XYZ file of C-alpha atoms in Angstrom:
343
model
C 59.223 -49.087 79.850
C 59.087 -46.039 77.591
C 60.331 -43.873 80.466
C 63.284 -46.219 81.002
C 64.145 -46.159 77.302
C 63.893 -42.375 77.187
C 66.084 -42.055 80.261
C 68.650 -44.464 78.770
C 68.718 -42.548 75.476
C 69.204 -39.265 77.343
C 72.097 -40.726 79.314
C 73.738 -41.991 76.128
C 73.217 -38.658 74.380
C 74.548 -36.772 77.405
C 77.609 -39.006 77.536
C 78.301 -38.426 73.856
C 78.029 -34.661 74.280
C 80.432 -34.777 77.194
C 82.979 -36.755 75.151
C 82.704 -34.246 72.318
C 83.167 -31.320 74.690
C 86.194 -32.965 76.256
C 87.774 -33.457 72.840
C 87.517 -29.717 72.227
C 89.439 -28.844 75.362
C 92.855 -27.409 74.663
C 96.114 -29.226 75.283
C 97.077 -26.441 77.695
C 94.152 -27.306 79.949
C 95.408 -30.901 80.207
C 98.908 -29.631 80.965
C 97.850 -27.687 84.053
C 95.451 -30.451 85.077
C 98.481 -32.746 85.279
C 100.124 -30.334 87.682
C 101.829 -27.779 85.476
C 100.833 -24.182 86.075
C 98.295 -22.435 83.848
C 98.181 -18.704 82.963
C 97.128 -17.829 86.527
C 100.241 -19.461 87.947
C 98.159 -22.245 89.506
C 97.084 -25.752 88.529
C 94.665 -28.499 89.489
C 97.090 -29.475 92.230
C 97.092 -26.039 93.845
C 95.367 -25.785 97.221
C 93.027 -23.142 98.582
C 95.760 -21.893 100.885
C 98.202 -21.580 98.004
C 95.905 -19.542 95.749
C 95.165 -17.083 98.579
C 98.696 -16.799 99.956
C 99.447 -13.230 101.005
C 95.839 -12.023 100.704
C 94.585 -9.794 103.536
C 90.842 -10.236 103.854
C 90.490 -8.662 107.288
C 88.151 -5.952 105.981
C 85.850 -8.386 104.199
C 82.669 -10.235 105.116
C 81.577 -13.365 103.267
C 78.675 -15.796 103.219
C 79.427 -19.401 102.243
C 76.481 -21.738 101.723
C 76.917 -25.418 102.482
C 79.933 -24.723 104.692
C 79.341 -27.594 107.104
C 81.039 -30.217 104.929
C 83.334 -30.860 101.981
C 84.788 -28.001 99.996
C 82.390 -25.609 101.723
C 84.126 -26.276 105.039
C 87.567 -25.809 103.486
C 86.442 -22.619 101.756
C 85.187 -21.205 105.067
C 88.388 -22.253 106.865
C 90.728 -20.673 104.317
C 88.727 -17.450 104.043
C 88.803 -17.173 107.833
C 92.529 -17.907 107.769
C 92.953 -14.871 105.499
C 91.056 -12.690 107.956
C 87.618 -12.711 106.320
C 84.598 -12.632 108.630
C 82.792 -15.772 107.441
C 79.116 -16.551 107.856
C 78.464 -20.249 107.365
C 74.985 -20.665 105.893
C 74.054 -24.264 106.649
C 71.009 -26.509 106.921
C 72.433 -28.477 109.869
C 73.314 -25.860 112.474
C 74.863 -28.368 114.897
C 77.223 -29.611 112.173
C 78.008 -26.008 111.315
C 78.862 -25.217 114.923
C 81.206 -28.200 115.060
C 83.013 -26.897 111.982
C 83.166 -23.421 113.494
C 84.697 -24.808 116.694
C 87.296 -26.742 114.685
C 88.237 -23.646 112.682
C 88.611 -21.506 115.804
C 90.584 -24.219 117.577
C 93.190 -24.104 114.806
C 92.898 -20.346 114.323
C 91.816 -18.583 117.543
C 91.543 -15.191 115.810
C 89.129 -16.512 113.162
C 85.835 -14.666 112.792
C 83.189 -17.281 112.020
C 79.426 -17.342 112.564
C 76.808 -19.977 111.809
C 73.318 -19.266 110.484
C 70.574 -21.638 109.398
C 69.701 -21.847 105.715
C 67.680 -24.505 103.897
C 67.983 -23.824 100.176
C 65.100 -26.165 99.368
C 62.740 -23.745 101.112
C 62.065 -20.242 99.812
C 60.745 -19.213 103.226
C 64.015 -20.343 104.835
C 66.033 -18.378 102.281
C 63.941 -15.283 102.931
C 64.362 -15.646 106.685
C 68.118 -16.075 106.351
C 68.432 -12.953 104.195
C 66.250 -10.952 106.585
C 68.215 -12.138 109.616
C 71.529 -11.316 107.957
C 70.426 -7.829 106.918
C 69.229 -7.161 110.470
C 72.841 -7.540 111.648
C 73.715 -4.290 109.827
C 76.983 -5.748 108.578
C 78.519 -5.266 105.125
C 78.661 -8.099 102.602
C 81.585 -8.320 100.196
C 81.536 -11.936 99.051
C 78.701 -14.381 98.419
C 79.739 -17.966 97.650
C 76.851 -20.093 96.404
C 78.470 -23.437 97.168
C 75.848 -25.779 98.627
C 74.312 -28.466 96.498
C 72.908 -31.950 96.061
C 73.933 -34.402 93.371
C 71.954 -36.908 91.299
C 69.192 -37.502 93.829
C 66.135 -39.667 93.231
C 63.142 -37.758 91.865
C 61.830 -35.468 94.603
C 60.065 -32.127 94.886
C 60.990 -29.354 97.297
C 58.446 -28.027 99.802
C 57.679 -25.346 97.204
C 56.894 -27.973 94.569
C 60.069 -27.591 92.499
C 62.266 -30.487 91.335
C 64.714 -30.879 94.208
C 68.070 -30.499 92.450
C 66.925 -27.425 90.533
C 65.379 -26.007 93.704
C 68.481 -26.557 95.829
C 71.305 -25.913 93.421
C 69.781 -23.045 91.462
C 66.527 -21.500 92.705
C 67.587 -21.314 96.359
C 70.820 -19.587 95.391
C 69.101 -17.388 92.813
C 66.691 -16.132 95.471
C 69.437 -15.705 98.064
C 71.522 -13.664 95.628
C 68.545 -11.531 94.657
C 67.706 -10.771 98.301
C 71.293 -9.871 99.231
C 72.245 -7.992 96.076
C 71.326 -4.523 97.340
C 73.356 -5.156 100.492
C 76.341 -6.078 98.319
C 75.876 -3.034 96.085
C 75.754 -0.725 99.100
C 78.841 -2.362 100.601
C 80.805 -2.069 97.358
C 79.788 1.576 96.923
C 80.655 2.623 100.465
C 83.863 0.624 100.815
C 85.134 1.156 97.253
C 86.025 -2.549 97.380
C 84.817 -4.849 94.600
C 82.123 -7.307 95.618
C 82.311 -10.867 94.331
C 79.570 -13.439 93.734
C 80.775 -16.985 93.127
C 78.577 -19.819 91.848
C 80.025 -23.291 92.342
C 78.922 -25.208 89.253
C 80.400 -28.352 87.699
C 81.715 -29.819 84.457
C 78.589 -31.965 84.771
C 76.695 -28.987 83.320
C 77.572 -30.652 80.012
C 75.434 -33.679 80.939
C 72.173 -31.746 80.965
C 69.065 -32.497 78.912
C 69.431 -31.794 75.184
C 67.182 -28.717 75.576
C 69.475 -27.384 78.280
C 66.723 -26.377 80.719
C 63.336 -28.128 80.823
C 61.343 -24.971 81.381
C 57.952 -26.498 80.548
C 58.666 -29.948 82.000
C 60.822 -29.129 84.998
C 58.757 -31.310 87.333
C 57.869 -33.991 84.781
C 58.883 -37.257 86.423
C 58.686 -39.117 83.105
C 61.526 -36.956 81.768
C 63.578 -37.118 84.942
C 67.114 -38.431 84.849
C 69.095 -37.967 88.054
C 72.346 -37.010 86.296
C 70.676 -34.968 83.563
C 68.759 -33.044 86.243
C 71.999 -32.460 88.112
C 73.608 -31.205 84.906
C 70.614 -28.946 84.317
C 71.012 -27.340 87.747
C 74.749 -26.856 87.227
C 74.151 -25.320 83.790
C 71.726 -22.970 85.521
C 74.507 -21.908 87.926
C 76.697 -20.807 84.997
C 73.875 -19.085 83.117
C 72.839 -17.309 86.323
C 76.337 -15.923 86.891
C 76.659 -14.836 83.270
C 73.309 -13.037 83.160
C 73.841 -11.511 86.609
C 77.206 -10.230 85.409
C 75.515 -8.580 82.436
C 72.960 -6.870 84.690
C 75.651 -5.645 87.083
C 77.771 -4.224 84.270
C 74.759 -2.396 82.833
C 74.110 -0.854 86.262
C 77.752 0.045 86.773
C 77.812 -1.898 90.048
C 81.236 -2.702 91.446
C 80.428 -6.413 91.768
C 81.608 -9.381 89.713
C 79.796 -12.675 89.169
C 81.573 -15.831 88.040
C 81.059 -19.595 88.078
C 83.416 -22.526 88.412
C 84.042 -26.241 88.380
C 85.785 -27.279 91.624
C 87.049 -30.600 90.274
C 86.103 -34.190 90.993
C 86.227 -34.720 94.737
C 84.946 -37.667 96.798
C 82.740 -35.677 99.180
C 79.343 -36.499 100.685
C 77.692 -35.251 97.489
C 78.088 -38.900 96.487
C 75.931 -40.101 99.389
C 73.116 -41.256 97.072
C 75.533 -43.600 95.279
C 76.802 -46.010 97.941
C 78.915 -48.362 95.833
C 80.376 -45.575 93.707
C 81.124 -43.559 96.833
C 83.004 -46.499 98.365
C 85.027 -47.029 95.205
C 85.694 -43.309 94.940
C 87.093 -43.231 98.454
C 89.555 -45.993 97.543
C 90.801 -44.398 94.312
C 90.507 -40.816 95.551
C 94.176 -40.277 96.277
C 95.117 -41.467 92.784
C 92.563 -39.808 90.508
C 90.559 -37.184 92.397
C 91.336 -33.892 94.041
C 91.710 -33.533 97.768
C 89.247 -31.242 99.523
C 92.066 -28.687 99.862
C 92.558 -28.748 96.099
C 88.823 -28.843 95.453
C 88.252 -25.579 97.316
C 91.115 -23.829 95.521
C 89.208 -22.473 92.516
C 86.424 -21.124 94.744
C 88.936 -19.324 96.944
C 90.875 -18.112 93.901
C 87.795 -16.547 92.319
C 86.609 -15.113 95.648
C 89.870 -13.643 96.943
C 92.788 -13.614 94.522
C 93.785 -10.119 93.273
C 94.144 -11.477 89.725
C 90.345 -11.705 89.635
C 89.887 -7.948 90.027
C 87.371 -6.794 87.422
C 86.941 -10.263 85.903
C 83.274 -11.121 85.522
C 80.904 -13.423 83.652
C 83.551 -16.128 83.258
C 83.804 -19.840 84.016
C 86.809 -21.293 85.845
C 88.394 -24.656 86.599
C 91.726 -25.489 88.236
C 92.096 -21.789 89.180
C 92.224 -20.823 85.500
C 89.610 -19.622 83.041
C 88.036 -22.643 81.337
C 85.745 -23.611 78.475
C 82.083 -24.158 79.269
C 79.570 -25.800 76.931
C 77.841 -24.034 74.053
C 74.603 -24.064 76.027
C 76.378 -22.306 78.910
C 77.371 -19.536 76.484
C 73.850 -19.101 75.099
C 72.857 -15.541 76.060
C 69.235 -16.044 75.037
C 69.003 -19.154 77.200
C 70.511 -17.172 80.084
C 67.908 -14.430 79.690
C 65.083 -16.960 79.515
C 66.349 -18.710 82.639
C 66.561 -15.349 84.444
C 62.919 -14.553 83.658
C 61.822 -18.094 84.526
C 63.680 -17.990 87.850
C 62.247 -14.573 88.699
C 58.771 -16.026 88.306
C 59.614 -19.012 90.507
C 60.893 -16.886 93.415
C 57.789 -14.737 93.623
C-alpha cells in the first residue's frame, strides 16, 4: 500500500511540475506549434522532407537506432532520400530488412544497410560497434533514436532497470564506442560530425531527484512514467555533457537532443486502451510520423545547425528544457555514473 501511495504522490508531483514548466513556455513556442514558422523557418507541422529540402548528403554515413518502425523508419527513409548512406541499427533484423526493401523500392538509388543491435544488452552494443568498425567506413552522423516507453518494471540482461538501460545506457555505450570513429571521420573529411539524442518533453515527468542514482533498480520507487522521464532526462544531460567534452577537445562534432513531438507510434504498445484512443484522435491532435521525424532530420542534416551544440530542440526550433536538464553538476554526475555502468 505504501508503494502505491508513493507512486501516486510521485505521479501527482510530476504532473504539477509539468504544468509549471508548460506555463513558462513562451508565446512564440505556441505560435509555431500551431503551424506558424519559428526562427528556423519551420514549425511543428513541418515534415522531415521539408526541413532537409535541398540538402546533399551523398558524402555522409549515418547510423539510426530503432529504424525499423515509427519515426526511426521515417528518419532513415529521408536521410537515404538525401543521399546519406544509412545503417539501420535494429533489434528485429527481419523487420529492418522489410523497411530497407520498402525504402529501396521507392528510391532505387538509396544506400541502406541493416545491422542487429539490442540496446538492452551491453554485449550486443559492443558487437554492433565492433562489426561496424570492421567495415572501415566513415561515420558522420549518429542518431540515438530507439527507445521504450513506460514499461512495467523489468531489468535488462545486465541487471539495469529496462527503460534506463534501453533509452540511455545502451546509447551512452554505443556513442562511447563509436566516438573515435566519428572524430577520425570529422578530422579527415573536414565535415562536422553530428550526434543526435532523441529525448522527449516527458523528461519533465522524472523523479523529483532527477536521476535515482542510488535506487535505480529499486522496485518500490518505480513508476513507469517517472522512469521513462528519468531516461529521457538522461538523454538530454548526456548530449549536454558530451558537447562540453567535445568542445574541450576541439573535436569537430556536435551533440544535441530533441523532443520529436507526440506521435501515436508503437511506443504506446504497453498502453492498449490509450493506444487505441490515440489512433482515433491522432489526425486531430498529434503529429504524423513525417512531422515527428522532422526535428531529428533537421538537427542531423540542416545547414542551420552547423556549429550548434549542447542544445535542446522541438518543432525544428531551439526549445526550453527543464531546470534539471540544465543542471551541469547533474550532467557530470550522470556521466561518471554511466561510465561505471558500461564497464
